[in-house]
């Protein structure tokens, strides 16, 4: 498609900003970012902002916040995909969660509404340890988490973005559902141990029950709607159902998925996990 116009929703997120960067590097597509701070702004909870960002767009990459599993997601996805398709969008690529039955309801909506579609299901991002919920505990040298020993095939966000970019640009991925994983299984405890070993940091690890973990987060005054999602992920998704690897990244990209150790080595070089320096006393 010449002069393809692509809208990246959640363009400032972990995969969104990587997809935006890749598209600009390897294609001639016109890339637009949909976000709260965009011009015009885009808000999932405010449908009045939708039309302004999808007018003239050919292809849309959807990352839904906070998660496709929340009860309101199917209605929102139905309204958005219908509006997008009615206004000329030819293809929708949806980022979904691996092993999330509730998210699959949204997948089916996209399949039945969009003219063309690709579904990309991803397991837990490796970058959750460096760009999200586990960064602060790692810097503090103490990580406490539930389901600590459940094996998970952590997937690098760069790999996810590369697959999404391929799906956005190439029609051969139309009608395909890809399940993305890293090349091997690690528990959260093993993942944190690798970070500690490679960075030379002492990081204490504590395994909690789900109830204990939710209670700890509540003490940190995490909002209840976010606690609902955390509880869902740790009870419904991190129960071992995703303790297997796939080869879809290699199938799409023609190379193997990035190993968690390589992610840790590369990330450690950025200094993001360096021990915080104490302020000098006068």
CSV table of C-alpha atoms in Angstrom, one decimal:
chain,number,residue,atom,x,y,z
A,1,UNK,CA,0.0,0.0,0.0
A,2,UNK,CA,1.6,3.3,-1.1
A,3,UNK,CA,1.6,6.2,1.3
A,4,UNK,CA,0.1,4.0,3.9
A,5,UNK,CA,-1.2,5.9,6.9
A,6,UNK,CA,-0.8,4.0,10.2
A,7,UNK,CA,-2.2,5.0,13.6
A,8,UNK,CA,-0.4,3.6,16.6
A,9,UNK,CA,-2.7,3.8,19.7
A,10,UNK,CA,-0.8,3.8,22.9
A,11,UNK,CA,2.1,5.2,20.9
A,12,UNK,CA,4.1,6.2,24.0
A,13,UNK,CA,3.8,2.7,25.6
A,14,UNK,CA,6.3,-0.2,25.7
A,15,UNK,CA,5.4,-1.6,22.3
A,16,UNK,CA,3.8,1.5,20.8
A,17,UNK,CA,6.9,3.7,20.9
A,18,UNK,CA,9.0,0.9,19.5
A,19,UNK,CA,6.5,0.2,16.7
A,20,UNK,CA,6.4,3.9,15.9
A,21,UNK,CA,10.2,4.1,15.7
A,22,UNK,CA,10.5,1.0,13.6
A,23,UNK,CA,7.9,2.1,11.1
A,24,UNK,CA,9.7,5.4,10.6
A,25,UNK,CA,13.0,3.6,10.1
A,26,UNK,CA,12.0,0.9,7.7
A,27,UNK,CA,9.0,2.1,5.8
A,28,UNK,CA,7.6,5.1,3.9
A,29,UNK,CA,4.3,5.0,5.9
A,30,UNK,CA,2.9,8.1,7.5
A,31,UNK,CA,2.8,7.3,11.2
A,32,UNK,CA,0.4,8.9,13.6
A,33,UNK,CA,0.5,8.4,17.4
A,34,UNK,CA,-2.7,8.2,19.4
A,35,UNK,CA,-2.3,9.2,23.0
A,36,UNK,CA,-3.7,11.4,25.7
A,37,UNK,CA,-1.1,14.0,24.9
A,38,UNK,CA,-1.4,13.8,21.2
A,39,UNK,CA,-2.8,16.4,18.8
A,40,UNK,CA,-5.6,15.7,18.6
A,41,UNK,CA,-5.7,13.8,21.9
A,42,UNK,CA,-7.1,10.2,22.1
A,43,UNK,CA,-8.9,8.8,25.2
A,44,UNK,CA,-10.3,5.3,25.2
A,45,UNK,CA,-12.9,6.4,27.8
A,46,UNK,CA,-14.0,9.3,25.6
A,47,UNK,CA,-15.4,8.2,22.3
A,48,UNK,CA,-15.8,11.8,21.1
A,49,UNK,CA,-12.0,11.8,20.6
A,50,UNK,CA,-11.8,8.8,18.4
A,51,UNK,CA,-12.9,10.1,15.0
A,52,UNK,CA,-10.4,12.9,15.1
A,53,UNK,CA,-7.5,10.4,15.1
A,54,UNK,CA,-8.9,7.8,12.7
A,55,UNK,CA,-9.9,10.0,9.8
A,56,UNK,CA,-7.8,9.2,6.7
A,57,UNK,CA,-6.1,6.3,8.5
A,58,UNK,CA,-5.5,3.0,6.6
A,59,UNK,CA,-4.2,0.7,9.4
A,60,UNK,CA,-4.5,0.8,13.2
A,61,UNK,CA,-2.4,-0.8,15.9
A,62,UNK,CA,-4.4,-1.2,19.1
A,63,UNK,CA,-2.9,-1.4,22.5
A,64,UNK,CA,-5.7,-1.1,25.0
A,65,UNK,CA,-5.3,0.3,28.4
A,66,UNK,CA,-5.3,-0.9,31.1
A,67,UNK,CA,-6.0,-4.4,29.7
A,68,UNK,CA,-8.4,-6.2,27.4
A,69,UNK,CA,-9.5,-8.4,30.3
A,70,UNK,CA,-11.4,-5.6,32.1
A,71,UNK,CA,-15.2,-5.9,32.0
A,72,UNK,CA,-15.7,-2.7,29.9
A,73,UNK,CA,-13.2,-3.7,27.2
A,74,UNK,CA,-15.5,-5.6,24.8
A,75,UNK,CA,-18.0,-2.8,24.5
A,76,UNK,CA,-15.2,-0.2,23.9
A,77,UNK,CA,-13.4,-2.4,21.3
A,78,UNK,CA,-16.7,-3.0,19.5
A,79,UNK,CA,-17.5,0.7,19.3
A,80,UNK,CA,-14.0,1.6,18.2
A,81,UNK,CA,-13.5,-1.1,15.6
A,82,UNK,CA,-17.0,-0.4,14.1
A,83,UNK,CA,-16.3,3.3,13.9
A,84,UNK,CA,-12.8,2.7,12.4
A,85,UNK,CA,-14.1,0.3,9.8
A,86,UNK,CA,-17.0,2.6,8.8
A,87,UNK,CA,-14.5,5.4,8.3
A,88,UNK,CA,-12.2,3.6,5.9
A,89,UNK,CA,-9.7,1.7,8.1
A,90,UNK,CA,-8.6,-1.3,6.1
A,91,UNK,CA,-6.8,-3.3,8.8
A,92,UNK,CA,-6.5,-3.6,12.6
A,93,UNK,CA,-3.6,-5.2,14.4
A,94,UNK,CA,-4.5,-6.0,18.0
A,95,UNK,CA,-2.1,-6.6,20.9
A,96,UNK,CA,-3.6,-9.2,23.1
A,97,UNK,CA,-2.6,-11.2,26.2
A,98,UNK,CA,-1.5,-14.7,26.0
A,99,UNK,CA,-3.8,-17.1,28.0
A,100,UNK,CA,-6.4,-14.4,28.7
A,101,UNK,CA,-9.8,-15.8,27.9
A,102,UNK,CA,-11.4,-12.5,28.6
A,103,UNK,CA,-9.1,-10.8,26.1
A,104,UNK,CA,-10.1,-13.4,23.5
A,105,UNK,CA,-13.6,-11.9,23.5
A,106,UNK,CA,-12.1,-8.7,22.2
A,107,UNK,CA,-10.1,-10.6,19.6
A,108,UNK,CA,-13.3,-12.1,18.2
A,109,UNK,CA,-14.9,-8.7,18.0
A,110,UNK,CA,-11.9,-7.4,15.9
A,111,UNK,CA,-12.1,-10.5,13.7
A,112,UNK,CA,-15.8,-10.0,13.0
A,113,UNK,CA,-15.7,-6.2,12.6
A,114,UNK,CA,-12.4,-5.3,10.9
A,115,UNK,CA,-11.9,-5.7,7.1
A,116,UNK,CA,-8.5,-7.3,7.7
A,117,UNK,CA,-6.9,-8.2,11.0
A,118,UNK,CA,-3.9,-9.7,12.8
A,119,UNK,CA,-3.9,-10.7,16.4
A,120,UNK,CA,-0.6,-10.6,18.4
A,121,UNK,CA,-0.8,-12.4,21.7
A,122,UNK,CA,2.2,-11.7,24.0
A,123,UNK,CA,3.4,-13.2,27.3
A,124,UNK,CA,4.9,-11.1,30.1
A,125,UNK,CA,7.3,-8.5,28.8
A,126,UNK,CA,10.9,-8.7,29.9
A,127,UNK,CA,10.8,-4.9,30.1
A,128,UNK,CA,8.5,-5.1,33.1
A,129,UNK,CA,11.7,-5.5,35.0
A,130,UNK,CA,13.2,-2.3,33.6
A,131,UNK,CA,10.4,0.0,32.5
A,132,UNK,CA,7.5,-0.9,34.7
A,133,UNK,CA,6.2,-2.5,37.8
A,134,UNK,CA,9.4,-4.3,38.9
A,135,UNK,CA,11.9,-1.6,38.4
A,136,UNK,CA,11.4,0.2,41.7
A,137,UNK,CA,11.6,-3.0,43.8
A,138,UNK,CA,14.8,-4.0,41.9
A,139,UNK,CA,16.4,-0.6,42.6
A,140,UNK,CA,15.3,-0.9,46.3
A,141,UNK,CA,17.0,-4.3,46.4
A,142,UNK,CA,13.9,-6.2,47.5
A,143,UNK,CA,11.4,-7.9,45.3
A,144,UNK,CA,8.3,-9.5,46.8
A,145,UNK,CA,5.8,-11.1,44.4
A,146,UNK,CA,3.2,-13.8,44.1
A,147,UNK,CA,3.4,-16.9,41.8
A,148,UNK,CA,7.2,-16.6,42.2
A,149,UNK,CA,7.9,-20.1,40.9
A,150,UNK,CA,5.5,-20.2,38.0
A,151,UNK,CA,7.5,-20.7,34.8
A,152,UNK,CA,6.9,-17.8,32.3
A,153,UNK,CA,8.5,-17.3,28.8
A,154,UNK,CA,9.3,-13.6,29.2
A,155,UNK,CA,9.2,-11.9,25.8
A,156,UNK,CA,11.3,-8.9,24.8
A,157,UNK,CA,9.3,-5.8,23.8
A,158,UNK,CA,11.6,-5.3,20.8
A,159,UNK,CA,10.6,-8.7,19.4
A,160,UNK,CA,6.9,-7.9,19.9
A,161,UNK,CA,7.3,-4.5,18.2
A,162,UNK,CA,9.1,-6.1,15.3
A,163,UNK,CA,6.3,-8.7,14.8
A,164,UNK,CA,3.6,-6.0,15.0
A,165,UNK,CA,5.5,-3.8,12.5
A,166,UNK,CA,5.6,-6.8,10.1
A,167,UNK,CA,1.9,-7.3,10.5
A,168,UNK,CA,1.1,-3.7,9.9
A,169,UNK,CA,3.1,-3.5,6.7
A,170,UNK,CA,2.5,-6.8,5.1
A,171,UNK,CA,-0.8,-8.3,4.0
A,172,UNK,CA,0.5,-11.9,4.2
A,173,UNK,CA,-0.1,-11.6,8.0
A,174,UNK,CA,-3.8,-10.8,7.5
A,175,UNK,CA,-6.1,-13.3,9.3
A,176,UNK,CA,-3.3,-14.7,11.4
A,177,UNK,CA,-3.0,-15.0,15.2
A,178,UNK,CA,0.5,-15.1,16.6
A,179,UNK,CA,1.5,-16.2,20.1
A,180,UNK,CA,4.8,-14.6,21.1
A,181,UNK,CA,7.1,-15.9,23.8
A,182,UNK,CA,10.7,-15.9,24.6
A,183,UNK,CA,12.9,-18.9,23.9
A,184,UNK,CA,12.8,-20.4,27.4
A,185,UNK,CA,10.9,-20.6,30.7
A,186,UNK,CA,12.0,-18.8,33.8
A,187,UNK,CA,10.2,-18.1,37.1
A,188,UNK,CA,10.1,-14.6,38.5
A,189,UNK,CA,12.6,-15.7,41.1
A,190,UNK,CA,15.0,-17.0,38.5
A,191,UNK,CA,14.5,-13.8,36.4
A,192,UNK,CA,15.4,-11.5,39.4
A,193,UNK,CA,18.4,-13.8,40.2
A,194,UNK,CA,19.7,-13.3,36.7
A,195,UNK,CA,19.4,-9.5,37.0
A,196,UNK,CA,21.2,-9.7,40.4
A,197,UNK,CA,24.0,-11.8,39.0
A,198,UNK,CA,24.6,-9.8,35.8
A,199,UNK,CA,24.4,-6.4,37.6
A,200,UNK,CA,26.4,-7.5,40.6
A,201,UNK,CA,23.6,-6.2,42.9
A,202,UNK,CA,22.2,-7.9,46.0
A,203,UNK,CA,18.5,-8.2,45.4
A,204,UNK,CA,16.5,-10.0,48.1
A,205,UNK,CA,13.5,-12.0,46.8
A,206,UNK,CA,10.4,-13.0,48.7
A,207,UNK,CA,7.6,-15.3,47.5
A,208,UNK,CA,4.1,-14.2,48.6
A,209,UNK,CA,0.6,-15.7,48.3
A,210,UNK,CA,-1.7,-13.7,46.0
A,211,UNK,CA,-3.6,-12.4,49.0
A,212,UNK,CA,-0.4,-11.3,50.6
A,213,UNK,CA,0.8,-9.6,47.4
A,214,UNK,CA,-2.5,-7.8,46.9
A,215,UNK,CA,-2.4,-6.7,50.6
A,216,UNK,CA,1.1,-5.3,50.2
A,217,UNK,CA,0.0,-3.3,47.1
A,218,UNK,CA,-3.0,-2.0,49.0
A,219,UNK,CA,-0.7,-0.8,51.8
A,220,UNK,CA,1.1,1.2,49.1
A,221,UNK,CA,-2.3,2.7,48.2
A,222,UNK,CA,-2.5,1.2,44.7
A,223,UNK,CA,-6.0,2.1,43.4
A,224,UNK,CA,-8.6,-0.7,43.7
A,225,UNK,CA,-9.3,-0.9,39.9
A,226,UNK,CA,-5.6,-1.6,39.4
A,227,UNK,CA,-5.6,-4.1,42.2
A,228,UNK,CA,-8.5,-5.9,40.4
A,229,UNK,CA,-6.3,-6.3,37.3
A,230,UNK,CA,-3.3,-7.5,39.3
A,231,UNK,CA,-5.4,-10.0,41.1
A,232,UNK,CA,-6.8,-11.2,37.7
A,233,UNK,CA,-3.4,-11.6,36.2
A,234,UNK,CA,-1.9,-13.5,39.1
A,235,UNK,CA,-4.8,-15.8,39.7
A,236,UNK,CA,-6.2,-16.4,36.1
A,237,UNK,CA,-3.1,-16.0,33.9
A,238,UNK,CA,0.0,-16.9,36.0
A,239,UNK,CA,-1.4,-20.3,36.9
A,240,UNK,CA,0.9,-22.2,34.6
A,241,UNK,CA,-1.3,-22.1,31.5
A,242,UNK,CA,1.4,-20.1,29.7
A,243,UNK,CA,4.3,-22.3,30.8
A,244,UNK,CA,5.3,-23.2,27.3
A,245,UNK,CA,7.2,-21.6,24.4
A,246,UNK,CA,6.2,-21.0,20.9
A,247,UNK,CA,8.2,-20.2,17.7
A,248,UNK,CA,6.0,-17.6,16.2
A,249,UNK,CA,8.6,-14.8,16.6
A,250,UNK,CA,11.0,-16.9,14.5
A,251,UNK,CA,8.3,-17.8,12.0
A,252,UNK,CA,7.5,-14.1,11.4
A,253,UNK,CA,11.0,-12.5,11.7
A,254,UNK,CA,13.2,-15.3,10.4
A,255,UNK,CA,15.3,-15.2,13.6
A,256,UNK,CA,15.1,-16.5,17.1
A,257,UNK,CA,13.5,-14.6,19.9
A,258,UNK,CA,15.8,-12.7,22.2
A,259,UNK,CA,16.8,-14.6,25.3
A,260,UNK,CA,16.1,-13.1,28.7
A,261,UNK,CA,19.9,-13.2,29.5
A,262,UNK,CA,20.6,-11.1,26.4
A,263,UNK,CA,17.9,-8.6,27.5
A,264,UNK,CA,19.4,-8.3,30.9
A,265,UNK,CA,23.0,-7.8,29.6
A,266,UNK,CA,21.8,-5.1,27.1
A,267,UNK,CA,19.6,-3.4,29.7
A,268,UNK,CA,22.3,-3.4,32.4
A,269,UNK,CA,24.5,-1.4,30.0
A,270,UNK,CA,22.0,1.4,30.1
A,271,UNK,CA,22.5,1.9,33.8
A,272,UNK,CA,18.8,1.7,34.6
A,273,UNK,CA,19.5,-0.9,37.3
A,274,UNK,CA,22.5,0.9,38.9
A,275,UNK,CA,22.1,1.3,42.6
A,276,UNK,CA,20.8,4.7,43.6
A,277,UNK,CA,23.5,7.0,44.8
A,278,UNK,CA,23.0,8.4,48.3
A,279,UNK,CA,23.0,12.1,48.6
A,280,UNK,CA,26.2,13.4,50.1
A,281,UNK,CA,25.8,15.0,53.6
A,282,UNK,CA,27.4,18.5,53.9
